[in-house]
mmCIF file with all atom_site columns, C-alpha atoms in Angstrom:
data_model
loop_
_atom_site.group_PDB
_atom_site.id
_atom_site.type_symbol
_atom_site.label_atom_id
_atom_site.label_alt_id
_atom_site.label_comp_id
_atom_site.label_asym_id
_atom_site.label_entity_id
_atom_site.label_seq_id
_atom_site.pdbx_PDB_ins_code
_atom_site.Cartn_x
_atom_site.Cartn_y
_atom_site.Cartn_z
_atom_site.occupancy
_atom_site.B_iso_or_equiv
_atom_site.pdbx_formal_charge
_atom_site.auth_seq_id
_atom_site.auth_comp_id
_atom_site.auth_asym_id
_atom_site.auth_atom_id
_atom_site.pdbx_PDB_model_num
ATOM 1   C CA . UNK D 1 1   ? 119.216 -11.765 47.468 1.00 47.00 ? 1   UNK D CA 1
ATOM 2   C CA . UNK D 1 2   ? 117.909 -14.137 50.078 1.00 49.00 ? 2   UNK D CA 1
ATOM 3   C CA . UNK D 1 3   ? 114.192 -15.304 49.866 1.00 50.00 ? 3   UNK D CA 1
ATOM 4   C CA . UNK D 1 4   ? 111.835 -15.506 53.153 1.00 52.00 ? 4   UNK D CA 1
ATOM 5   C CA . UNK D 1 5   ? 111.922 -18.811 53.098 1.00 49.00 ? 5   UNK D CA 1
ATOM 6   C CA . UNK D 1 6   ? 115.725 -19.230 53.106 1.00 47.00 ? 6   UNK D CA 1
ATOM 7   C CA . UNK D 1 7   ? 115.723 -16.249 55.707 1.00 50.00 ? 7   UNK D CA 1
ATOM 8   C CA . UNK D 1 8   ? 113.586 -18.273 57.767 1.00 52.00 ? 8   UNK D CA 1
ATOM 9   C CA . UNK D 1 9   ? 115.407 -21.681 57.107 1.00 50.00 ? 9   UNK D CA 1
ATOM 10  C CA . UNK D 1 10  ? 118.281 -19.826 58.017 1.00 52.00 ? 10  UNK D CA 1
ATOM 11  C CA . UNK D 1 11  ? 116.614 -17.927 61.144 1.00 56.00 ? 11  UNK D CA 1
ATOM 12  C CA . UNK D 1 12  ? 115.273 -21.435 62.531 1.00 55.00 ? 12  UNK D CA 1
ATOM 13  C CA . UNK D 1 13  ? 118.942 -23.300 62.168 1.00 55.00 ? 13  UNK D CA 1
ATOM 14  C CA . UNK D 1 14  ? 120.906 -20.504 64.301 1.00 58.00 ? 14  UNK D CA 1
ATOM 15  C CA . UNK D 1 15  ? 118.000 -20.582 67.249 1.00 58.00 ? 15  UNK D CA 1
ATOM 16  C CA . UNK D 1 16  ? 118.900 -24.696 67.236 1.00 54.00 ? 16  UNK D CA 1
ATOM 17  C CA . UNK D 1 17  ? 122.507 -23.885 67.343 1.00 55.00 ? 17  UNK D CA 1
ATOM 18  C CA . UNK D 1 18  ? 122.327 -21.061 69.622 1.00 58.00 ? 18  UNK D CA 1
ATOM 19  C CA . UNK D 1 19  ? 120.150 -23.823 71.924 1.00 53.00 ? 19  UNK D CA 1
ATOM 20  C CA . UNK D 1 20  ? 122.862 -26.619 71.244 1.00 55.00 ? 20  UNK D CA 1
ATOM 21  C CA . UNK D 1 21  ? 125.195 -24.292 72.679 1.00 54.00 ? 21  UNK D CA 1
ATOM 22  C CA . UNK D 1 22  ? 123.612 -23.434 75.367 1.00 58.00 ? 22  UNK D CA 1
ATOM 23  C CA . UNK D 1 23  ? 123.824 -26.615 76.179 1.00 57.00 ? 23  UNK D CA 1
ATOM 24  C CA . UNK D 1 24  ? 126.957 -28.001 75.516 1.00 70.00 ? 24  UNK D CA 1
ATOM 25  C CA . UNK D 1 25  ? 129.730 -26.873 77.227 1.00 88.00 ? 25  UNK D CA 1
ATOM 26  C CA . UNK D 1 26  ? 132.493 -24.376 76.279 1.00 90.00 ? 26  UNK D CA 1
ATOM 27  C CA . UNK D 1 27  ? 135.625 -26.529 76.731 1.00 91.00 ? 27  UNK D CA 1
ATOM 28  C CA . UNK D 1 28  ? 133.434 -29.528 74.943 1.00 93.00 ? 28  UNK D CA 1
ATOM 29  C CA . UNK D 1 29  ? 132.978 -26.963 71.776 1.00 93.00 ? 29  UNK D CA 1
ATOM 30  C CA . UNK D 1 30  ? 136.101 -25.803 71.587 1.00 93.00 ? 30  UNK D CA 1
ATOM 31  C CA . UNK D 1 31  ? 137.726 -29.512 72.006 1.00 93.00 ? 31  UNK D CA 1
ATOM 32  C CA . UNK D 1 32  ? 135.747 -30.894 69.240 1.00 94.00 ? 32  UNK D CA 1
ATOM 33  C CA . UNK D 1 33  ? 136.633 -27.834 66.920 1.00 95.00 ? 33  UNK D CA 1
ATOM 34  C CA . UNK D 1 34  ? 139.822 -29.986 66.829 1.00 95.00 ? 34  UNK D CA 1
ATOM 35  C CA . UNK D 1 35  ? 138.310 -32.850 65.642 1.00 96.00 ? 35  UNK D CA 1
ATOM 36  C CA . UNK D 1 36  ? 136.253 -31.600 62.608 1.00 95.00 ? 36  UNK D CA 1
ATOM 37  C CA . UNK D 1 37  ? 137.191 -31.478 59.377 1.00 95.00 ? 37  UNK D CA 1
ATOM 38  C CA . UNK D 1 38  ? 137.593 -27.936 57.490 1.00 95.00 ? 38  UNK D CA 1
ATOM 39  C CA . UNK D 1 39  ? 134.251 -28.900 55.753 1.00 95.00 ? 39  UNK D CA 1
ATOM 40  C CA . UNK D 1 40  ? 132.867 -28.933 59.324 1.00 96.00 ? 40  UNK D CA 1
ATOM 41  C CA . UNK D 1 41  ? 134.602 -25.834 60.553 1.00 95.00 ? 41  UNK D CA 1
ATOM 42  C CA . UNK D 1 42  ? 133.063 -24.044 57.792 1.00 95.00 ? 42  UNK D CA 1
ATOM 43  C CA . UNK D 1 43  ? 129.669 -24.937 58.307 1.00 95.00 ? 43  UNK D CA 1
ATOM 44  C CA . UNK D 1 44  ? 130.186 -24.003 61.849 1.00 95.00 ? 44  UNK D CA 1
ATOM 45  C CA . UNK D 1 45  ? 131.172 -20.941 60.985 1.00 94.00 ? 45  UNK D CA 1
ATOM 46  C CA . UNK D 1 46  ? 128.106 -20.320 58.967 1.00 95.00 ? 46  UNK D CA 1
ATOM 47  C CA . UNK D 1 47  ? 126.092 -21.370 61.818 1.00 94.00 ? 47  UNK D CA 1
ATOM 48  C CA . UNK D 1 48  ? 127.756 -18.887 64.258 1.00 93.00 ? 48  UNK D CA 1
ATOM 49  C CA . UNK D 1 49  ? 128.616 -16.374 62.666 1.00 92.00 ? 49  UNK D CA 1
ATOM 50  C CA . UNK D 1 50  ? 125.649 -16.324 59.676 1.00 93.00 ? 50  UNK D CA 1
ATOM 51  C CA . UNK D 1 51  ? 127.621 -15.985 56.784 1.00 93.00 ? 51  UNK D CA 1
ATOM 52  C CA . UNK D 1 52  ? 129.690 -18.205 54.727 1.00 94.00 ? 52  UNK D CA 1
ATOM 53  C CA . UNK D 1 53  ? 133.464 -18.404 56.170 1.00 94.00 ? 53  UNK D CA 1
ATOM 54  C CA . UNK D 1 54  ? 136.008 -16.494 54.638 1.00 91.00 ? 54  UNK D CA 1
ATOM 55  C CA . UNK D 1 55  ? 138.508 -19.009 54.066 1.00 90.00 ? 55  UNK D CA 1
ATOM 56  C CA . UNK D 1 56  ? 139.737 -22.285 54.053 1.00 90.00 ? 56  UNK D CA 1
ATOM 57  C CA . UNK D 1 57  ? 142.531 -21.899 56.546 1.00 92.00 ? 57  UNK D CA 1
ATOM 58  C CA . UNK D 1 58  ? 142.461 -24.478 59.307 1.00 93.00 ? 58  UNK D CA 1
ATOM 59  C CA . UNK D 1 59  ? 143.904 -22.314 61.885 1.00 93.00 ? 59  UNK D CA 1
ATOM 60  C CA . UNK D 1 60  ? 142.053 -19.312 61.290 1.00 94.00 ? 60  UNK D CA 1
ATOM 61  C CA . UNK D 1 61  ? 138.749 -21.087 61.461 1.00 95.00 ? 61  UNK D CA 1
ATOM 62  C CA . UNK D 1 62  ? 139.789 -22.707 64.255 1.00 95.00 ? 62  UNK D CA 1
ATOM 63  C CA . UNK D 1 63  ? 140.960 -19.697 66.163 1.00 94.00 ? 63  UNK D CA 1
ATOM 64  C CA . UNK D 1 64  ? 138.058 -17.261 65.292 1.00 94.00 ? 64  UNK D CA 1
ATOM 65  C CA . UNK D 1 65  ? 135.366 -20.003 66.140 1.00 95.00 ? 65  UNK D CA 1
ATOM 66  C CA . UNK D 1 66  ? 136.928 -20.461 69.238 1.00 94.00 ? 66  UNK D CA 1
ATOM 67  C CA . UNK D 1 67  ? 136.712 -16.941 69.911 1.00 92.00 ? 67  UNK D CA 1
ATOM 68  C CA . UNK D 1 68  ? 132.993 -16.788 69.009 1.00 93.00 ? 68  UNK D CA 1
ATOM 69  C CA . UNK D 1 69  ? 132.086 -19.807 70.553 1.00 93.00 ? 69  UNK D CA 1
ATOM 70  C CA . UNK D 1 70  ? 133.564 -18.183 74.185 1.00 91.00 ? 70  UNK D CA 1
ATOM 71  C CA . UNK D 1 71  ? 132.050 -14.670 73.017 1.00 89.00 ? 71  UNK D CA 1
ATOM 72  C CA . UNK D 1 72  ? 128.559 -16.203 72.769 1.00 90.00 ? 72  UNK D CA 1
ATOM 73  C CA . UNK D 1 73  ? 128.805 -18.265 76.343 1.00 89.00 ? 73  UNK D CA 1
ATOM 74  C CA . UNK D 1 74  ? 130.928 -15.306 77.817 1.00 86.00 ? 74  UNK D CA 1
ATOM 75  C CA . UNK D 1 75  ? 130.071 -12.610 76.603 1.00 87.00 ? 75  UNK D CA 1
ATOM 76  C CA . UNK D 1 76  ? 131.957 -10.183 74.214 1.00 86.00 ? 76  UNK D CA 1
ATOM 77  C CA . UNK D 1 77  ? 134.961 -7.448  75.345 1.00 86.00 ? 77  UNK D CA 1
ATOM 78  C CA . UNK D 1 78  ? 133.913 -4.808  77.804 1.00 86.00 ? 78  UNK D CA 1
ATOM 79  C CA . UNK D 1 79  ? 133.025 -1.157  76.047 1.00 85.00 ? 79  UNK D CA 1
ATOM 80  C CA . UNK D 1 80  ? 136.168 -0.093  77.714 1.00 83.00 ? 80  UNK D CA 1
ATOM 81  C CA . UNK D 1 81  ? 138.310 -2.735  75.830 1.00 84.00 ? 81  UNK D CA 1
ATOM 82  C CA . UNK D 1 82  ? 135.988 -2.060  72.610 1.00 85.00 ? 82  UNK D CA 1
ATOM 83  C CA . UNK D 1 83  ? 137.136 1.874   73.081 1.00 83.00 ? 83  UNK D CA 1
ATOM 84  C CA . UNK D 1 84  ? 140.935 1.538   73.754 1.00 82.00 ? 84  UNK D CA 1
ATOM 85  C CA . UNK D 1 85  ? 140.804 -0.914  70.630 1.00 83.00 ? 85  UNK D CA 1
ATOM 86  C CA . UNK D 1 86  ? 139.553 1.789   68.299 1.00 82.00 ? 86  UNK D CA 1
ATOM 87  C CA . UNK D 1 87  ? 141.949 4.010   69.699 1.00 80.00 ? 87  UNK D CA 1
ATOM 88  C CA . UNK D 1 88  ? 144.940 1.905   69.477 1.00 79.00 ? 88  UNK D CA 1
ATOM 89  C CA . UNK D 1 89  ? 143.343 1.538   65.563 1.00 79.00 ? 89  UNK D CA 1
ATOM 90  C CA . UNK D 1 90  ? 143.305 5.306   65.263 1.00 76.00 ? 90  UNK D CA 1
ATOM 91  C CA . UNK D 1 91  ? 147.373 5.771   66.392 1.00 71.00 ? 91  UNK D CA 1
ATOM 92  C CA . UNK D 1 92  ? 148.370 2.654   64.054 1.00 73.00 ? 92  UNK D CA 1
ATOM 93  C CA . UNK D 1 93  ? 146.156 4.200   61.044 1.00 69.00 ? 93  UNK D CA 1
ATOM 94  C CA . UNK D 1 94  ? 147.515 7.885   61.802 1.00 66.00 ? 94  UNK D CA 1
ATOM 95  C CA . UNK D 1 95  ? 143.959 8.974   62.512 1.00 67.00 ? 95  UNK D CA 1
ATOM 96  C CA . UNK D 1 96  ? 143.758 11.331  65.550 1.00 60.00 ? 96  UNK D CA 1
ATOM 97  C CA . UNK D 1 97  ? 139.898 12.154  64.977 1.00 60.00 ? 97  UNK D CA 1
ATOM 98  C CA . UNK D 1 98  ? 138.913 11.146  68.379 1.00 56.00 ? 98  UNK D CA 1
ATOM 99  C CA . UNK D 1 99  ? 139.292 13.033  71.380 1.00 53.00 ? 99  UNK D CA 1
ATOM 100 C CA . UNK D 1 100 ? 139.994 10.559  74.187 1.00 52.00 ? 100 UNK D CA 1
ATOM 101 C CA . UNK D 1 101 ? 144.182 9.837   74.899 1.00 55.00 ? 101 UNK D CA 1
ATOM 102 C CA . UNK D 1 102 ? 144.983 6.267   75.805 1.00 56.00 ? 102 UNK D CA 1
ATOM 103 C CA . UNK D 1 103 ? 146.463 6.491   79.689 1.00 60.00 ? 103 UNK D CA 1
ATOM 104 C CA . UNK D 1 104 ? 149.073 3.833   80.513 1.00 64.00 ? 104 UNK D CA 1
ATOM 105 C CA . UNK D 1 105 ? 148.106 2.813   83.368 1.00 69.00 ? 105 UNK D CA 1
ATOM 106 C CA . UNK D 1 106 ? 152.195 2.041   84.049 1.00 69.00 ? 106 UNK D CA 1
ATOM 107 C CA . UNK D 1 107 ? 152.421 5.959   83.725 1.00 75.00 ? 107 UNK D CA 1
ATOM 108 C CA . UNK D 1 108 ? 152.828 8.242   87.338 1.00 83.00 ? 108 UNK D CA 1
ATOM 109 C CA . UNK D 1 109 ? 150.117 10.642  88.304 1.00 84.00 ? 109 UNK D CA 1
ATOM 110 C CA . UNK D 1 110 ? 150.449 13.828  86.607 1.00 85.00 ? 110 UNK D CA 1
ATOM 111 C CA . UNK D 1 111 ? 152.828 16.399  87.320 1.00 90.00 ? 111 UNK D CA 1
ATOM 112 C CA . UNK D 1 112 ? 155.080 13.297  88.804 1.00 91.00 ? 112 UNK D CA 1
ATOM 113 C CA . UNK D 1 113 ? 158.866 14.139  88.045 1.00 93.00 ? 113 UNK D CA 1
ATOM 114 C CA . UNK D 1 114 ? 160.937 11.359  87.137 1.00 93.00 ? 114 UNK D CA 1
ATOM 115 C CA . UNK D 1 115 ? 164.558 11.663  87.887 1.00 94.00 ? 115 UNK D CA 1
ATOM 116 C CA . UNK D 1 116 ? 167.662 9.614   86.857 1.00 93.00 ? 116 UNK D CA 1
ATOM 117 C CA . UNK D 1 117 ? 171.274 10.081  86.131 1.00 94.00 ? 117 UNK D CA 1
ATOM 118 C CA . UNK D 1 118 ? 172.881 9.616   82.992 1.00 94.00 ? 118 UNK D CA 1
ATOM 119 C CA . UNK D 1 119 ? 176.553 9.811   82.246 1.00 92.00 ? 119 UNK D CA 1
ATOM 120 C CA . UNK D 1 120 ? 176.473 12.033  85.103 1.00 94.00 ? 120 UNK D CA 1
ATOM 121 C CA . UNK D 1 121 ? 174.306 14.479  84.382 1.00 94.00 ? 121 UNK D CA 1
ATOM 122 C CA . UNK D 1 122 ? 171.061 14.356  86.507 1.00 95.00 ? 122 UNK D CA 1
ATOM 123 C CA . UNK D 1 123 ? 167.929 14.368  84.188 1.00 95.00 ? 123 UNK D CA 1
ATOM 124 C CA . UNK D 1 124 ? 164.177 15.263  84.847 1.00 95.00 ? 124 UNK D CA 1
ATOM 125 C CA . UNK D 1 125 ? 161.484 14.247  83.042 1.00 95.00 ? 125 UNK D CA 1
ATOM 126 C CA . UNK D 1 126 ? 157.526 15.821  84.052 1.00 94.00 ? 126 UNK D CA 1
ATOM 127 C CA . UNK D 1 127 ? 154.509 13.286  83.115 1.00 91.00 ? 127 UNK D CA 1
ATOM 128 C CA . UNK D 1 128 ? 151.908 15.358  81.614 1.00 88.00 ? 128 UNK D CA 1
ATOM 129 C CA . UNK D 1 129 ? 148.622 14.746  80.778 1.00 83.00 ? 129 UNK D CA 1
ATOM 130 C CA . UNK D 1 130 ? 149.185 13.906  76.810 1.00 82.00 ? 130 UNK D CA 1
ATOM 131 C CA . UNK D 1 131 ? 152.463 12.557  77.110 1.00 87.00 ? 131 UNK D CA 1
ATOM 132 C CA . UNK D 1 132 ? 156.076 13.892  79.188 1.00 92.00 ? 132 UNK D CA 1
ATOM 133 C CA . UNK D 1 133 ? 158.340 16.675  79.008 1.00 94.00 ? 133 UNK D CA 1
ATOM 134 C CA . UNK D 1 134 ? 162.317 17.096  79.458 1.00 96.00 ? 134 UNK D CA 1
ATOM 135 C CA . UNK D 1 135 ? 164.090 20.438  78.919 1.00 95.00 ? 135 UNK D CA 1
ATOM 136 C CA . UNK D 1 136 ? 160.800 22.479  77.581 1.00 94.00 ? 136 UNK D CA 1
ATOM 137 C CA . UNK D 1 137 ? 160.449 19.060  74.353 1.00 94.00 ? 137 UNK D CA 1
ATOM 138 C CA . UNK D 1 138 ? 157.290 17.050  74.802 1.00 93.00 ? 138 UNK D CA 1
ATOM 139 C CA . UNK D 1 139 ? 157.093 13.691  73.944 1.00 92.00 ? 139 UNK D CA 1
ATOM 140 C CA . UNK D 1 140 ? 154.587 11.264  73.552 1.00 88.00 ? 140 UNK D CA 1
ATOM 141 C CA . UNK D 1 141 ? 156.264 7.804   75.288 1.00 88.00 ? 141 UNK D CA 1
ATOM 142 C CA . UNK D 1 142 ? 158.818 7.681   78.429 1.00 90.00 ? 142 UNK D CA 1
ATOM 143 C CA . UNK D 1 143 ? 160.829 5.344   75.708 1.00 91.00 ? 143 UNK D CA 1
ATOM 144 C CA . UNK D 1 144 ? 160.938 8.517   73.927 1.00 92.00 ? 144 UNK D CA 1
ATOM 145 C CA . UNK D 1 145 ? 162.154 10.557  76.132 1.00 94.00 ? 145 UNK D CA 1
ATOM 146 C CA . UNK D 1 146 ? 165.088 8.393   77.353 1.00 94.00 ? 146 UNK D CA 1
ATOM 147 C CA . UNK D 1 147 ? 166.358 8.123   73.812 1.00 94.00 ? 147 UNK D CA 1
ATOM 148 C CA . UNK D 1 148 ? 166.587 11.726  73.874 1.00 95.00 ? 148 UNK D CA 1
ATOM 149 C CA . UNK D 1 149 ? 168.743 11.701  76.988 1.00 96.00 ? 149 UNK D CA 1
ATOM 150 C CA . UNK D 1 150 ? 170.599 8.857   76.013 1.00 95.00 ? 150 UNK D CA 1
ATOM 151 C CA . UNK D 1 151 ? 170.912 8.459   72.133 1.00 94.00 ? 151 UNK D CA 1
ATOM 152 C CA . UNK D 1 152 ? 169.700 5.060   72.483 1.00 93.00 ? 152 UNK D CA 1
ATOM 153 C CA . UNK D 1 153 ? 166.724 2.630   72.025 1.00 91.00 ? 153 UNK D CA 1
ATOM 154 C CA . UNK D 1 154 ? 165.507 1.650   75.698 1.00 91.00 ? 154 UNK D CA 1
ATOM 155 C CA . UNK D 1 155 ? 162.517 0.901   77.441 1.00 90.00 ? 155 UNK D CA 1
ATOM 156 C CA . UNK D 1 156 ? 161.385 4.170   79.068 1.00 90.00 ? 156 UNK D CA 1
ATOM 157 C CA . UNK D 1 157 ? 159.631 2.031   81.916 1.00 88.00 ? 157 UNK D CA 1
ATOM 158 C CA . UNK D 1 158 ? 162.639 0.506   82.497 1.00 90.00 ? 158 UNK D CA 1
ATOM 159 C CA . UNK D 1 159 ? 165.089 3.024   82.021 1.00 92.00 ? 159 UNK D CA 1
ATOM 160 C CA . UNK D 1 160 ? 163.515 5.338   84.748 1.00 91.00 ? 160 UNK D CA 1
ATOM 161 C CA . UNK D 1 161 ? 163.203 2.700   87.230 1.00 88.00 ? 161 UNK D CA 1
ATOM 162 C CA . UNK D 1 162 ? 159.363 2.313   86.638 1.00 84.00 ? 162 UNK D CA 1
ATOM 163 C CA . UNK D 1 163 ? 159.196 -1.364  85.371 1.00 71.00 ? 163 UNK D CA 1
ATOM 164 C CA . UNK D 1 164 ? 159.699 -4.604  87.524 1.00 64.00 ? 164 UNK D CA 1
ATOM 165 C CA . UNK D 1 165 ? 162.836 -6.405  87.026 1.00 57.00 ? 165 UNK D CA 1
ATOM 166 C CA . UNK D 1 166 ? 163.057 -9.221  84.882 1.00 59.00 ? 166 UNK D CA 1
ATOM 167 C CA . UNK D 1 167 ? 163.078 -12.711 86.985 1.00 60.00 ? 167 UNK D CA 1
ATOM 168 C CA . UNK D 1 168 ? 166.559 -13.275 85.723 1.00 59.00 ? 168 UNK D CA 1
ATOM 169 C CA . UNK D 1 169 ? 167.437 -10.128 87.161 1.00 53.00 ? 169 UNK D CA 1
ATOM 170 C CA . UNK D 1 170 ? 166.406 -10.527 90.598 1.00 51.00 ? 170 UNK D CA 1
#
């Protein structure tokens, strides 16, 4: 448990470093993050983010003080970024306890019908709001869908036209 004192040590030390920051420039900080030692990097990290560092990995230290040192000058990712994170989180961890449904923002306006041949056979596939439907089957990607119609892995984007072409395809 941390004494007053050491609170207050502590307290006092980040207010200088916030100020030193304030002061010296982003692109200067994250330069000379190159130039310190791991010893260094670790007392930075201390400094910024008020606790001892986790590790002793160059690169991570590196990477997630550069990320705090543009986060405290910058700010920090929009709520909306914050949100679509922890959803993202949710599908990966098989949790489905929030309400909200990522929207690709690649995806057509509901109710759009998507149409393309394959092996002659004309298919259709409805965007709806929590994913697409073909023949009456819901799915939850386009890339889903076309390996339905096509036994295949592909890029549903792609494979319904939806997606720029690649520069080598142009």
């Amino acid at each position: 448990m941390m004494s007053e004192t050491t609170k207050r040590a502590g307290s006092k030390q980040n207010q200088q470093h916030e100020k030193m920051a304030a002061d010296t420039p982003v692109l200067a900080r994250l330069a000379a993050l190159k130039r310190m030692s791991v010893r260094e990097l670790k007392a930075e990290w201390e400094a910024l983010f008020a606790a001892p560092a986790p590790n002793n990995s160059r690169g991570y230290l590196e990477m997630r003080l550069a990320w705090r040192i543009q986060e405290l000058a910058l700010g920090g990712l929009s709520r909306e970024t914050r949100k679509i994170l922890d959803l993202l989180a949710d599908e990966i961890d098989g949790n489905s306890g929030r309400k909200a449904i990522i929207a690709d923002p690649r995806n057509p306006v509901i109710g759009t019908r998507l149409v393309r041949e394959w092996d002659g056979i004309e298919h259709t596939v409805t965007v709806m709001k929590d994913g697409f439907d073909w023949q009456g089957r819901r799915f939850k990607s386009l890339s889903a869908a076309a390996r339905a119609i096509t036994g295949t892995q592909w890029n549903g984007y792609r494979f319904f036209g939806l997606r720029e072409p690649r520069r080598d395809d142009r």
